[in-house]
CSV table of C-alpha atoms and ligand atoms in Angstrom, one decimal:
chain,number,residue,atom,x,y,z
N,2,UNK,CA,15.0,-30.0,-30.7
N,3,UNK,CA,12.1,-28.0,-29.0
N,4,UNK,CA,8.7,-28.1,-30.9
N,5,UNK,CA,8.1,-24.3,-31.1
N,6,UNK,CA,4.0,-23.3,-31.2
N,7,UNK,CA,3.9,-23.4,-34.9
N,8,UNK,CA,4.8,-26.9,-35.7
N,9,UNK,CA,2.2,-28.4,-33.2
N,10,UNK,CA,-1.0,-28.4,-35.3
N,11,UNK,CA,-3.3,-25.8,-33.2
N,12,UNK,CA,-7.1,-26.3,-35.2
N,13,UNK,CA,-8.2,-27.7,-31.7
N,14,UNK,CA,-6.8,-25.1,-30.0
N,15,UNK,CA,-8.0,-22.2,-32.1
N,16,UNK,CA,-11.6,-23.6,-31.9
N,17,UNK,CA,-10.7,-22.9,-28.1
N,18,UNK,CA,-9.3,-19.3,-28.0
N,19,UNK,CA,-5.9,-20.1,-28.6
N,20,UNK,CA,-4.0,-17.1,-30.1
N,21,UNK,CA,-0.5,-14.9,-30.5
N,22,UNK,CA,-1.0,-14.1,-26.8
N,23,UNK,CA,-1.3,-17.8,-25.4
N,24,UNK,CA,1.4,-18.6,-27.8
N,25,UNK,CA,3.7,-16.2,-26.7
N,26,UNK,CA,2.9,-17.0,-23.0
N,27,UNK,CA,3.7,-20.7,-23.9
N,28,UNK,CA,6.7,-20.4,-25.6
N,29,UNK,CA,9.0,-20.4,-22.1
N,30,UNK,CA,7.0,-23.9,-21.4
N,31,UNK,CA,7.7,-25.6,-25.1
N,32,UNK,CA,9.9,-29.1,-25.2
N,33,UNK,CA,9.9,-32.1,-26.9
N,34,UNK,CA,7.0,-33.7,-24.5
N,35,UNK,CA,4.8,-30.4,-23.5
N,36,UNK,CA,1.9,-29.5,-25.2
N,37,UNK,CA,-0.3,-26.5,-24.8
N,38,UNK,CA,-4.0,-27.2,-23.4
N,39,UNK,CA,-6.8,-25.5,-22.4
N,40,UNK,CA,-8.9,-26.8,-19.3
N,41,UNK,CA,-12.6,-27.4,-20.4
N,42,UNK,CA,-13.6,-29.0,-16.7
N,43,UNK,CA,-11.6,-29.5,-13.4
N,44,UNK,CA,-12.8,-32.6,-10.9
N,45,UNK,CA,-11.1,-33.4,-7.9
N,46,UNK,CA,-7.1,-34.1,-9.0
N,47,UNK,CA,-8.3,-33.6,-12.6
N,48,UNK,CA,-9.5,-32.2,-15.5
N,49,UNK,CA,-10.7,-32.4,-19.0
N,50,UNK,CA,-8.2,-30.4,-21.2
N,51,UNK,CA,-8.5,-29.4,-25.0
N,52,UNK,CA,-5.0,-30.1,-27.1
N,53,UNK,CA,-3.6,-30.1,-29.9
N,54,UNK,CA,-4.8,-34.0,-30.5
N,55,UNK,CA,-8.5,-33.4,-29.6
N,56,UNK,CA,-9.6,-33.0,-25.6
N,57,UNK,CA,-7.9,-35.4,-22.9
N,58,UNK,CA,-8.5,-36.0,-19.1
N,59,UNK,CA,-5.0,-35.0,-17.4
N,60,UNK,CA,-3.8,-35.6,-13.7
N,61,UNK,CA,-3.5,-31.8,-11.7
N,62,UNK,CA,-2.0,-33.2,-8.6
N,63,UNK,CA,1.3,-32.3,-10.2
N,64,UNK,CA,0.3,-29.0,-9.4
N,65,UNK,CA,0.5,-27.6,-5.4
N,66,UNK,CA,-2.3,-24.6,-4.0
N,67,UNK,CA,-5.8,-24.6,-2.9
N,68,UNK,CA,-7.0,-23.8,-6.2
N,69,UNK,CA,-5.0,-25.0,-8.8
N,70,UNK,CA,-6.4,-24.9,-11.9
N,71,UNK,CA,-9.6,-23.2,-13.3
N,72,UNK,CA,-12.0,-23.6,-16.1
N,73,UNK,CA,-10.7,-21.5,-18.8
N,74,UNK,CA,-6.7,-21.9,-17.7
N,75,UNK,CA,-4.3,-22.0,-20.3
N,76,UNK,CA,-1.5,-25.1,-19.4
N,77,UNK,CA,1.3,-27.0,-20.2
N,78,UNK,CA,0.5,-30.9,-20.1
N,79,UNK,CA,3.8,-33.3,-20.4
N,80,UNK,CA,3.5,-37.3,-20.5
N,81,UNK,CA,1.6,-38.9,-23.6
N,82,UNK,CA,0.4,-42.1,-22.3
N,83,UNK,CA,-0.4,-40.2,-18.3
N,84,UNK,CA,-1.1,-36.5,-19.2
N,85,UNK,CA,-0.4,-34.5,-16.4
N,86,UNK,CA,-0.7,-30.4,-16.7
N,87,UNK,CA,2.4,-29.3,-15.3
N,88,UNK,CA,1.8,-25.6,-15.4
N,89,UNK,CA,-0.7,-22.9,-15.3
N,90,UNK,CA,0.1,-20.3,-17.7
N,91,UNK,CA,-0.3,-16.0,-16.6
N,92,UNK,CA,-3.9,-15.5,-16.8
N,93,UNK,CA,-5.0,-12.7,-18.5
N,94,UNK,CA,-8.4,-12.0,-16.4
N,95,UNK,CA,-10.3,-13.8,-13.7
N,96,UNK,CA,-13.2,-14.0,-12.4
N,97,UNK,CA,-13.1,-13.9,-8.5
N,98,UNK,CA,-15.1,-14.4,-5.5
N,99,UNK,CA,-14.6,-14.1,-2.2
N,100,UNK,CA,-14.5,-17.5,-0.3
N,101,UNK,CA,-17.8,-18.5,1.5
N,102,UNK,CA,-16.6,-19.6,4.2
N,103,UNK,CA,-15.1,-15.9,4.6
N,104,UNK,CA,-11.6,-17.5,5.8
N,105,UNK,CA,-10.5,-18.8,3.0
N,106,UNK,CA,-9.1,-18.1,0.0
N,107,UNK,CA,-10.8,-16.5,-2.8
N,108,UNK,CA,-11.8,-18.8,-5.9
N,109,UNK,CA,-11.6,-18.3,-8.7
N,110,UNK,CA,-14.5,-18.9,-11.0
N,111,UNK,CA,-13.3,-18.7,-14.5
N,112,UNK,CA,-10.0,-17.6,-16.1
N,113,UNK,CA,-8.6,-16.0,-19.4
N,114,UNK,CA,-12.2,-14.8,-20.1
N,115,UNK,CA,-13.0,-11.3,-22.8
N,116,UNK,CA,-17.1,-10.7,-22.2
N,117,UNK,CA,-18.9,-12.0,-18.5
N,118,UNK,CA,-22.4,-12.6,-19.1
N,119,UNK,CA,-24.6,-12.4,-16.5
N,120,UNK,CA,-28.2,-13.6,-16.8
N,121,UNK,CA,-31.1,-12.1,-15.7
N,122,UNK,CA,-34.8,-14.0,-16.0
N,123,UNK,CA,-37.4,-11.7,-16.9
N,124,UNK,CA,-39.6,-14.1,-15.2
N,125,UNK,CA,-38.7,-13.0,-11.8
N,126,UNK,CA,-38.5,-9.7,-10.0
N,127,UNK,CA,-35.8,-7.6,-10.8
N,128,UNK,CA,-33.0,-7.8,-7.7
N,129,UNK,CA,-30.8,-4.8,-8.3
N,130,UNK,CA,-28.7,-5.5,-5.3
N,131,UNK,CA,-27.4,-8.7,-7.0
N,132,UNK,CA,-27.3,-7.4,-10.4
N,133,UNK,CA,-24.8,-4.7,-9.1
N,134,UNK,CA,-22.7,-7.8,-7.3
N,135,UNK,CA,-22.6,-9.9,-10.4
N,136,UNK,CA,-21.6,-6.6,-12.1
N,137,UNK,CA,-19.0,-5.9,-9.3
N,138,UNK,CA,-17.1,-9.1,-9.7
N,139,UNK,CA,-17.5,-9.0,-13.8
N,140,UNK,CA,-16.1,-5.5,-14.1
N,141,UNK,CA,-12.9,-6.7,-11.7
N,142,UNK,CA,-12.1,-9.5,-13.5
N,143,UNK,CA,-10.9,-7.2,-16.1
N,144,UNK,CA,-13.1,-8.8,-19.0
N,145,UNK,CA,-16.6,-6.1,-20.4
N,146,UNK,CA,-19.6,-7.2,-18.7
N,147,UNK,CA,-22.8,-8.0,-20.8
N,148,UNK,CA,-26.1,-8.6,-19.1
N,149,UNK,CA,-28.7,-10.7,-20.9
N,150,UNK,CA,-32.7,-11.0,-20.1
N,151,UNK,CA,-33.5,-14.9,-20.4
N,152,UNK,CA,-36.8,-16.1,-20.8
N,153,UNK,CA,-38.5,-12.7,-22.5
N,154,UNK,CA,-40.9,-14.6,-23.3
N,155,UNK,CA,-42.0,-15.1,-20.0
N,156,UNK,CA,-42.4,-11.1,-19.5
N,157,UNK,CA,-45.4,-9.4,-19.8
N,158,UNK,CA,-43.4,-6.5,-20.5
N,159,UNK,CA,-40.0,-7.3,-21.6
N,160,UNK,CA,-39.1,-3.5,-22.1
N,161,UNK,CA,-40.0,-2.2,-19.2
N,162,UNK,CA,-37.9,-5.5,-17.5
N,163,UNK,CA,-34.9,-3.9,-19.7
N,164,UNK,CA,-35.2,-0.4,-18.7
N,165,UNK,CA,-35.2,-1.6,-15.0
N,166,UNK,CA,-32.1,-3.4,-15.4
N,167,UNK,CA,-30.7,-1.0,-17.6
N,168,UNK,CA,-31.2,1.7,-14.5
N,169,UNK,CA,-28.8,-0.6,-12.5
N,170,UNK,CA,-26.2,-1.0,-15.0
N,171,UNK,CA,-25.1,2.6,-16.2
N,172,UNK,CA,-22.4,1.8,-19.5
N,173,UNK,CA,-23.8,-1.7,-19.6
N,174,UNK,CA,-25.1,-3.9,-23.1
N,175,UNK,CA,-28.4,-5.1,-21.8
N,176,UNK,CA,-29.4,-7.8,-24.6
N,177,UNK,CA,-33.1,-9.0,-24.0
N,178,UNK,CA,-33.5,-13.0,-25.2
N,179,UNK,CA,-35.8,-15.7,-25.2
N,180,UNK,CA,-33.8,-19.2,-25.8
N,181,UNK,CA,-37.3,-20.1,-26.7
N,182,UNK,CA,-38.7,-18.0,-29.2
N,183,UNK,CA,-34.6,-17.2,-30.4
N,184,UNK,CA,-35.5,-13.4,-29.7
N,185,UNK,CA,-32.0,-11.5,-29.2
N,186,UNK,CA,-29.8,-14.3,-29.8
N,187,UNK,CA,-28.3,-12.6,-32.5
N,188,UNK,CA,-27.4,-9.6,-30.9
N,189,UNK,CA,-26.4,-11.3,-28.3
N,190,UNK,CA,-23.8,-13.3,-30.0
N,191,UNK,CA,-22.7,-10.1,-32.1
N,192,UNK,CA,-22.0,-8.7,-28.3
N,193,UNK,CA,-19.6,-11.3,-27.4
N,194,UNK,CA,-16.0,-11.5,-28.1
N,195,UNK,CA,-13.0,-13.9,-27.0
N,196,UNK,CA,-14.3,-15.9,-24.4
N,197,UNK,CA,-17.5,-15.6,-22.8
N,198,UNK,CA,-18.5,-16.9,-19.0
N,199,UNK,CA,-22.3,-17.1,-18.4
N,200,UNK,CA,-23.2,-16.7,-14.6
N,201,UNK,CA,-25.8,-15.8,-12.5
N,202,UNK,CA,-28.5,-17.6,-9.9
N,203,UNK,CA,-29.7,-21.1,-10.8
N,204,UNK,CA,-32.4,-21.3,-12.8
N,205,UNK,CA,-31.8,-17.8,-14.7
N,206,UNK,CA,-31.9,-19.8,-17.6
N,207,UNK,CA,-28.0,-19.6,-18.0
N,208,UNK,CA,-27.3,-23.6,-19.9
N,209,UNK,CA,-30.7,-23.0,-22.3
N,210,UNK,CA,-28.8,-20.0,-23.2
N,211,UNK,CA,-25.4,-21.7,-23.9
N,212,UNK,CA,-27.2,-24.5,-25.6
N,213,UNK,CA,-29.3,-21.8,-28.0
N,214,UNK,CA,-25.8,-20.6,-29.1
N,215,UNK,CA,-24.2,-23.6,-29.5
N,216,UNK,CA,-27.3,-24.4,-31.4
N,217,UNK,CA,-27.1,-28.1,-29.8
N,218,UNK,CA,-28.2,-29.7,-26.4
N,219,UNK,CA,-24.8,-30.3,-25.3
N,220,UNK,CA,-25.5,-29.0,-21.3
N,221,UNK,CA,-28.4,-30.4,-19.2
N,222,UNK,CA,-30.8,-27.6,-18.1
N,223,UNK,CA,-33.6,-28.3,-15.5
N,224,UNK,CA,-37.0,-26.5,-14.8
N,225,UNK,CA,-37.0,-24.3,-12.0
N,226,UNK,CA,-39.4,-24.5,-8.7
N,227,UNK,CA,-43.0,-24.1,-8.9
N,228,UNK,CA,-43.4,-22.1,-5.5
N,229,UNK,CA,-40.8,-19.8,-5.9
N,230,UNK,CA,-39.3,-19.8,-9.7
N,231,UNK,CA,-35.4,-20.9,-7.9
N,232,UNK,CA,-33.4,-23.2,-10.3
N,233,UNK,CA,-32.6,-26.5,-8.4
N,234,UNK,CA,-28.7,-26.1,-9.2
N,235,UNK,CA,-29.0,-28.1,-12.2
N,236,UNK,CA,-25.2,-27.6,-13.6
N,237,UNK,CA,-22.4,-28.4,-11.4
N,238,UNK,CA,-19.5,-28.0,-13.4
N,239,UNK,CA,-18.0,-24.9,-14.8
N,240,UNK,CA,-17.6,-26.1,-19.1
N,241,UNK,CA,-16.1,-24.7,-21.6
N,242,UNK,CA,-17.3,-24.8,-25.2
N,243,UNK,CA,-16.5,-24.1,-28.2
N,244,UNK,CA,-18.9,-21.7,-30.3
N,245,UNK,CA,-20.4,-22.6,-33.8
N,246,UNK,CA,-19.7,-19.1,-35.2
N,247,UNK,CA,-16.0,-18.9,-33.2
N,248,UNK,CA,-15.5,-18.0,-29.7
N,249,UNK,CA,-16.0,-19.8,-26.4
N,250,UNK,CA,-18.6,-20.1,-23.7
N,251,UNK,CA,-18.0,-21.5,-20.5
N,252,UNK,CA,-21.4,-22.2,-18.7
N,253,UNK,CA,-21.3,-22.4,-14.3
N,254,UNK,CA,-23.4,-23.6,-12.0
N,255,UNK,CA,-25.7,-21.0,-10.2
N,256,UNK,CA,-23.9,-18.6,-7.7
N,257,UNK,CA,-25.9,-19.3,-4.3
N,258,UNK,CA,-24.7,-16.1,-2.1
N,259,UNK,CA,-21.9,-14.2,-4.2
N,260,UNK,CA,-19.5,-12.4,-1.7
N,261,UNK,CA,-17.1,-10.0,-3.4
N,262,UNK,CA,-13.9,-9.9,-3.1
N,263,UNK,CA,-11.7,-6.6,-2.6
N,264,UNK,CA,-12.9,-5.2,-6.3
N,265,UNK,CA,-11.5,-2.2,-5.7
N,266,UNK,CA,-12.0,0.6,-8.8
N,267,UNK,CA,-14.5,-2.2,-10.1
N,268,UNK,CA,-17.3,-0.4,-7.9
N,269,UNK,CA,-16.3,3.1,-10.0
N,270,UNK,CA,-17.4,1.3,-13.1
N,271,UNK,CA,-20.5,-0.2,-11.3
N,272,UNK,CA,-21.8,2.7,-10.0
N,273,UNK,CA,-20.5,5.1,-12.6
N,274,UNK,CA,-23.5,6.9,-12.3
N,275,UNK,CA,-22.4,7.8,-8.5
N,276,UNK,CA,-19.1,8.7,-9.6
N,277,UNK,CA,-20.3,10.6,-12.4
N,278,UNK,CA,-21.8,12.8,-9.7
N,279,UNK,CA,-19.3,12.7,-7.0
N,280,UNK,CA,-16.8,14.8,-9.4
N,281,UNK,CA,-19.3,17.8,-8.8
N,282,UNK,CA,-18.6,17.8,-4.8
N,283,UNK,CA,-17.5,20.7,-3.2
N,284,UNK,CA,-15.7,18.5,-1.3
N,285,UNK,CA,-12.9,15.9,-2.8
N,286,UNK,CA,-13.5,13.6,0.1
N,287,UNK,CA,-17.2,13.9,0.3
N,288,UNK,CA,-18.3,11.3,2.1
N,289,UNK,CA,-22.2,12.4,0.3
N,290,UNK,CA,-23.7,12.6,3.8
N,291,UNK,CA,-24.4,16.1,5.2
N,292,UNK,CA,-21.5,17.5,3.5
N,293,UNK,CA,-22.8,21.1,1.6
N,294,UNK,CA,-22.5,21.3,-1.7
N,295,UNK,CA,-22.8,17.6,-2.8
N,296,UNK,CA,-23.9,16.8,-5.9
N,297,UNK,CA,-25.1,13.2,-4.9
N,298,UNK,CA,-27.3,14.2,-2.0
N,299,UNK,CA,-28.7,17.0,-4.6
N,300,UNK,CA,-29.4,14.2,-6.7
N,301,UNK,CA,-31.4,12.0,-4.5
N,302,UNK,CA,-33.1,15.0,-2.7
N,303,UNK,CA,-34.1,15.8,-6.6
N,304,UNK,CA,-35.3,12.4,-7.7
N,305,UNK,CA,-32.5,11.5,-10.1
N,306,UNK,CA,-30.4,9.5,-7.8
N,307,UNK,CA,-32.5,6.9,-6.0
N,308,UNK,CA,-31.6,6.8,-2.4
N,309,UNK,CA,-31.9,3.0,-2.1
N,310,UNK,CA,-28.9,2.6,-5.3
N,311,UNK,CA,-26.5,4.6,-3.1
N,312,UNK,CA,-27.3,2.9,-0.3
N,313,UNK,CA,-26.3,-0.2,-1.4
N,314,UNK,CA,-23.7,1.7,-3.3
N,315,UNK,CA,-22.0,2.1,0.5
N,316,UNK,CA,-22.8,-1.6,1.6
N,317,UNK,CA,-20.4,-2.9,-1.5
N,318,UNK,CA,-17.9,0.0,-0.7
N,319,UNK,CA,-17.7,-1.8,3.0
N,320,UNK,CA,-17.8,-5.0,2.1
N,321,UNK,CA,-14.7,-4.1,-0.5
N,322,UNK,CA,-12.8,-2.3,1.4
N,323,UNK,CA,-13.2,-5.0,4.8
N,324,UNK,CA,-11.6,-8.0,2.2
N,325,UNK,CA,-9.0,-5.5,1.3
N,326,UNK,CA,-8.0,-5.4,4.8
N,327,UNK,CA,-8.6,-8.8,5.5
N,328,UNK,CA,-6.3,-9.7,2.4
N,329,UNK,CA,-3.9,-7.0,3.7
N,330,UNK,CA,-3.9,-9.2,7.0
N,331,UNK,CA,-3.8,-12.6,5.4
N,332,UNK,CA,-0.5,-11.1,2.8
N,333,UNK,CA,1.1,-10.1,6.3
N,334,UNK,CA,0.4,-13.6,8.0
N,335,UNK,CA,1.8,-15.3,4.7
N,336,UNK,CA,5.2,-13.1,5.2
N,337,UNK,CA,5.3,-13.8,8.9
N,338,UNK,CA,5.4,-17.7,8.1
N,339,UNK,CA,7.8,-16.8,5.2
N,340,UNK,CA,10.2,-15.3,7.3
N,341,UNK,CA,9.5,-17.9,10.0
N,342,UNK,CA,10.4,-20.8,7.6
N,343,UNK,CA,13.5,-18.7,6.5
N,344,UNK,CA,15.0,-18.3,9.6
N,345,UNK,CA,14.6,-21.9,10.2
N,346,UNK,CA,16.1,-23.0,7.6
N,347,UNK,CA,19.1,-20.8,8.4
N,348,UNK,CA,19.2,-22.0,12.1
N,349,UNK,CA,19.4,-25.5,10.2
N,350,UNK,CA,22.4,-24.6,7.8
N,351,UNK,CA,24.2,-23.2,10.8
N,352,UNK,CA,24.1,-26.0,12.8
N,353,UNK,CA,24.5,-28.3,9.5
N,354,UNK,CA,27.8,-26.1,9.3
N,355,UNK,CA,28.9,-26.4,12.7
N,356,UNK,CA,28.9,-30.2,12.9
N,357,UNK,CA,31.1,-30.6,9.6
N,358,UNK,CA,33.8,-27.8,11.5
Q,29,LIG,N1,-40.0,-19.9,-21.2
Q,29,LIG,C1,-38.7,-20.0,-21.1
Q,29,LIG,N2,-38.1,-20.8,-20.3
Q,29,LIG,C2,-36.7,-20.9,-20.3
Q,29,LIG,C3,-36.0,-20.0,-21.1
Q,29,LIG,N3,-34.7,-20.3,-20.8
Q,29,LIG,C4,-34.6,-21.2,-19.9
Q,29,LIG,N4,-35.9,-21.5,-19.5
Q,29,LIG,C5,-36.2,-22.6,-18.5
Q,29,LIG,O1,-35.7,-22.2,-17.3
Q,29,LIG,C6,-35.4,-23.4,-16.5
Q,29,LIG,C7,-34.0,-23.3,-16.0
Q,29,LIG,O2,-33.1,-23.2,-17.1
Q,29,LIG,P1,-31.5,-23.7,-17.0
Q,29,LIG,O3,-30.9,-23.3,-18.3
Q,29,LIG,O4,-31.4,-25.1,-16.5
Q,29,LIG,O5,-31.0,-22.7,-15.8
Q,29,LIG,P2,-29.5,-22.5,-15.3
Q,29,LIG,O6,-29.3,-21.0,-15.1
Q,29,LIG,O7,-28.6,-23.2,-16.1
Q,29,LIG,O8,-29.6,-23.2,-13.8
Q,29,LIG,P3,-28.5,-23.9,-13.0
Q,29,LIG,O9,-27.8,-24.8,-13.8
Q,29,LIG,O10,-29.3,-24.6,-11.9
Q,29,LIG,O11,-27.6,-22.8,-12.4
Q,29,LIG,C8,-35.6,-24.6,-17.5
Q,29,LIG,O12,-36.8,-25.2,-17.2
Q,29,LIG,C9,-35.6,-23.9,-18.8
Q,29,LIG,O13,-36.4,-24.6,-19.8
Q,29,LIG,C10,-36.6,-19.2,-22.0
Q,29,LIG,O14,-36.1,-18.4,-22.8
Q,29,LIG,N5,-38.0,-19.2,-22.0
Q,30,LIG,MG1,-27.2,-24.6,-15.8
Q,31,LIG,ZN1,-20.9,14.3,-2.1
């Protein structure tokens, strides 16, 4: 007899998302020796995985790919006394990046995720180009981006901080906070949903934020540089938590440079301002240049648009559209070697064949 999802008793679980979706997505995967999990860690060949029984280590070399498993991956784990996750279930959304190392593949930073939360410290200057990155790779993932000021308290105006931000992120929740004095905690809480992922540079304060809403110490934070105000990369691990109030927060270390990744329409949402105006062109391809007629140069030339903003409006357009093409190439390679490997193995049946005639 299979063990359908209802007899296996899921309080663990439901402390860490699970739902009818998951369910549903696990039923194809249910036997007498597979349990459903959720991946709280991943270490090299393994990784810490919430089940039904309370939260195990399990093996992941079962598993083949560059990038097997991700914090926030929903899995099927077989073997009681040797756990090993033996698949990865359909992930609902993912946060991506594009590989450093620009020939790799793309990783993927956190999966099955509802709200990104990207942190901002009000103690530094605001950096518009890498809010609107952060935002990029949020809005692609498919989850609702939510950006939220840390250390307010730090601020000598917090409200102006906000309103800069706010100018970056057209259609975004920009929740100011202080873990310190608890300022905004509560609205930021009410504006998450599902799972959460906090990212954003080291040092942005992202782990005293988890910790304030887990309302315990549970992730190491670290003070940031005197000279400069960087974090010193303090977390390492991408965790995943379970919320007081419901929910889930995963917490990641600070993204050093974040490359995007081919996030196609994502950059519509980003810069929905831009593409507010771009509608009004006389043109339909209006490249917003020296076209007449175009409602974004009128913008800028009018002071509502500000130059710099489309500017680097076009340098995440290029950047997009060169990993599309670079993924277009790779997809093609991949065939290429498909094929390659095909035909081999047909030259091999053929001759297999011929020596039994
Ligand atoms: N004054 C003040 N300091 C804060 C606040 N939040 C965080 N900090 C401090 O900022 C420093 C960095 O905080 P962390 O939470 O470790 O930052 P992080 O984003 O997790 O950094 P990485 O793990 O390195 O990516 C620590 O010294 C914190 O105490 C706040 O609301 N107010
Ligand atoms: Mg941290
Ligand atoms: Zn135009």
């Amino acid at each position: 007899m299979s063990s359908s999802p209802k007899e296996i008793p899921l309080a663990h679980l439901i402390k860490h998302g699970w739902g009818d979706r998951v369910a549903h997505a696990f039923a194809p995967f249910a036997g007498p020796s597979t349990v459903p999990g959720r991946v709280v860690c991943v270490y090299r060949g393994q990784c810490d995985v919430a089940t039904p029984t309370g939260t195990i280590r399990a093996d992941t070399r079962p598993l083949t790919g560059a990038d097997p498993v991700c914090t926030g991956d929903w899995v099927a784990i077989e073997g009681a006394s040797s756990p090993r996750v033996v698949a990865v279930l359909p992930r609902s959304s993912a946060l991506v990046r594009s590989a450093a190392d620009r020939t790799s593949r793309h990783q993927v930073l956190a999966a099955n995720i509802d709200t990104v939360v990207i942190a901002v410290s009000a103690a530094m200057p605001v950096r518009s180009a890498r809010i609107e990155r952060l935002l990029a790779v949020a809005w692609d993932s498919g989850a609702t981006p939510v950006v939220a000021v840390t250390k307010a308290d730090l601020s000598d105006d917090p409200a102006a901080f906000a309103a800069a931000v706010c100018a970056v992120a057209p259609g975004v929740e920009v929740v100011v906070t202080s873990a310190t004095t608890t300022a905004g905690l509560d609205s930021l809480r009410a504006a998450l949903n599902g799972t959460a992922v906090v990212i954003g540079p080291s040092g942005a304060g992202k782990s005293t934020l988890a910790n304030a809403l887990l309302g315990v110490d549970a992730i190491a934070t670290g003070a940031v540089r005197a000279a400069d105000g960087k974090g010193r990369h303090t977390t390492v691990h991408r965790e995943l938590h379970s919320l007081p109030g419901g929910g889930v927060l995963i917490d990641t270390p600070g993204l050093r440079a974040l490359g995007i990744a081919d996030v196609g329409a994502a950059l519509e949402s980003v810069f929905s301002d831009i593409d507010e105006l771009a509608r009004r062109c006389g043109f339909r391809n209006c490249t917003h240049r020296t076209e007449p007629g175009c409602a974004v140069g009128e913008a800028v030339d009018a002071g509502q648009l500000a130059a710099d903003r489309l500017q680097r409006y076009r340098t995440l357009q290029r950047e997009s559209d060169w990993e599309a093409s670079r993924s277009s190439v790779r997809k093609a390679t991949e065939r290429k070697n498909r094929d390659k490997s095909i035909s081999r193995d047909q030259r091999a049946m053929y001759r297999f064949r011929n020596r039994q005639r």
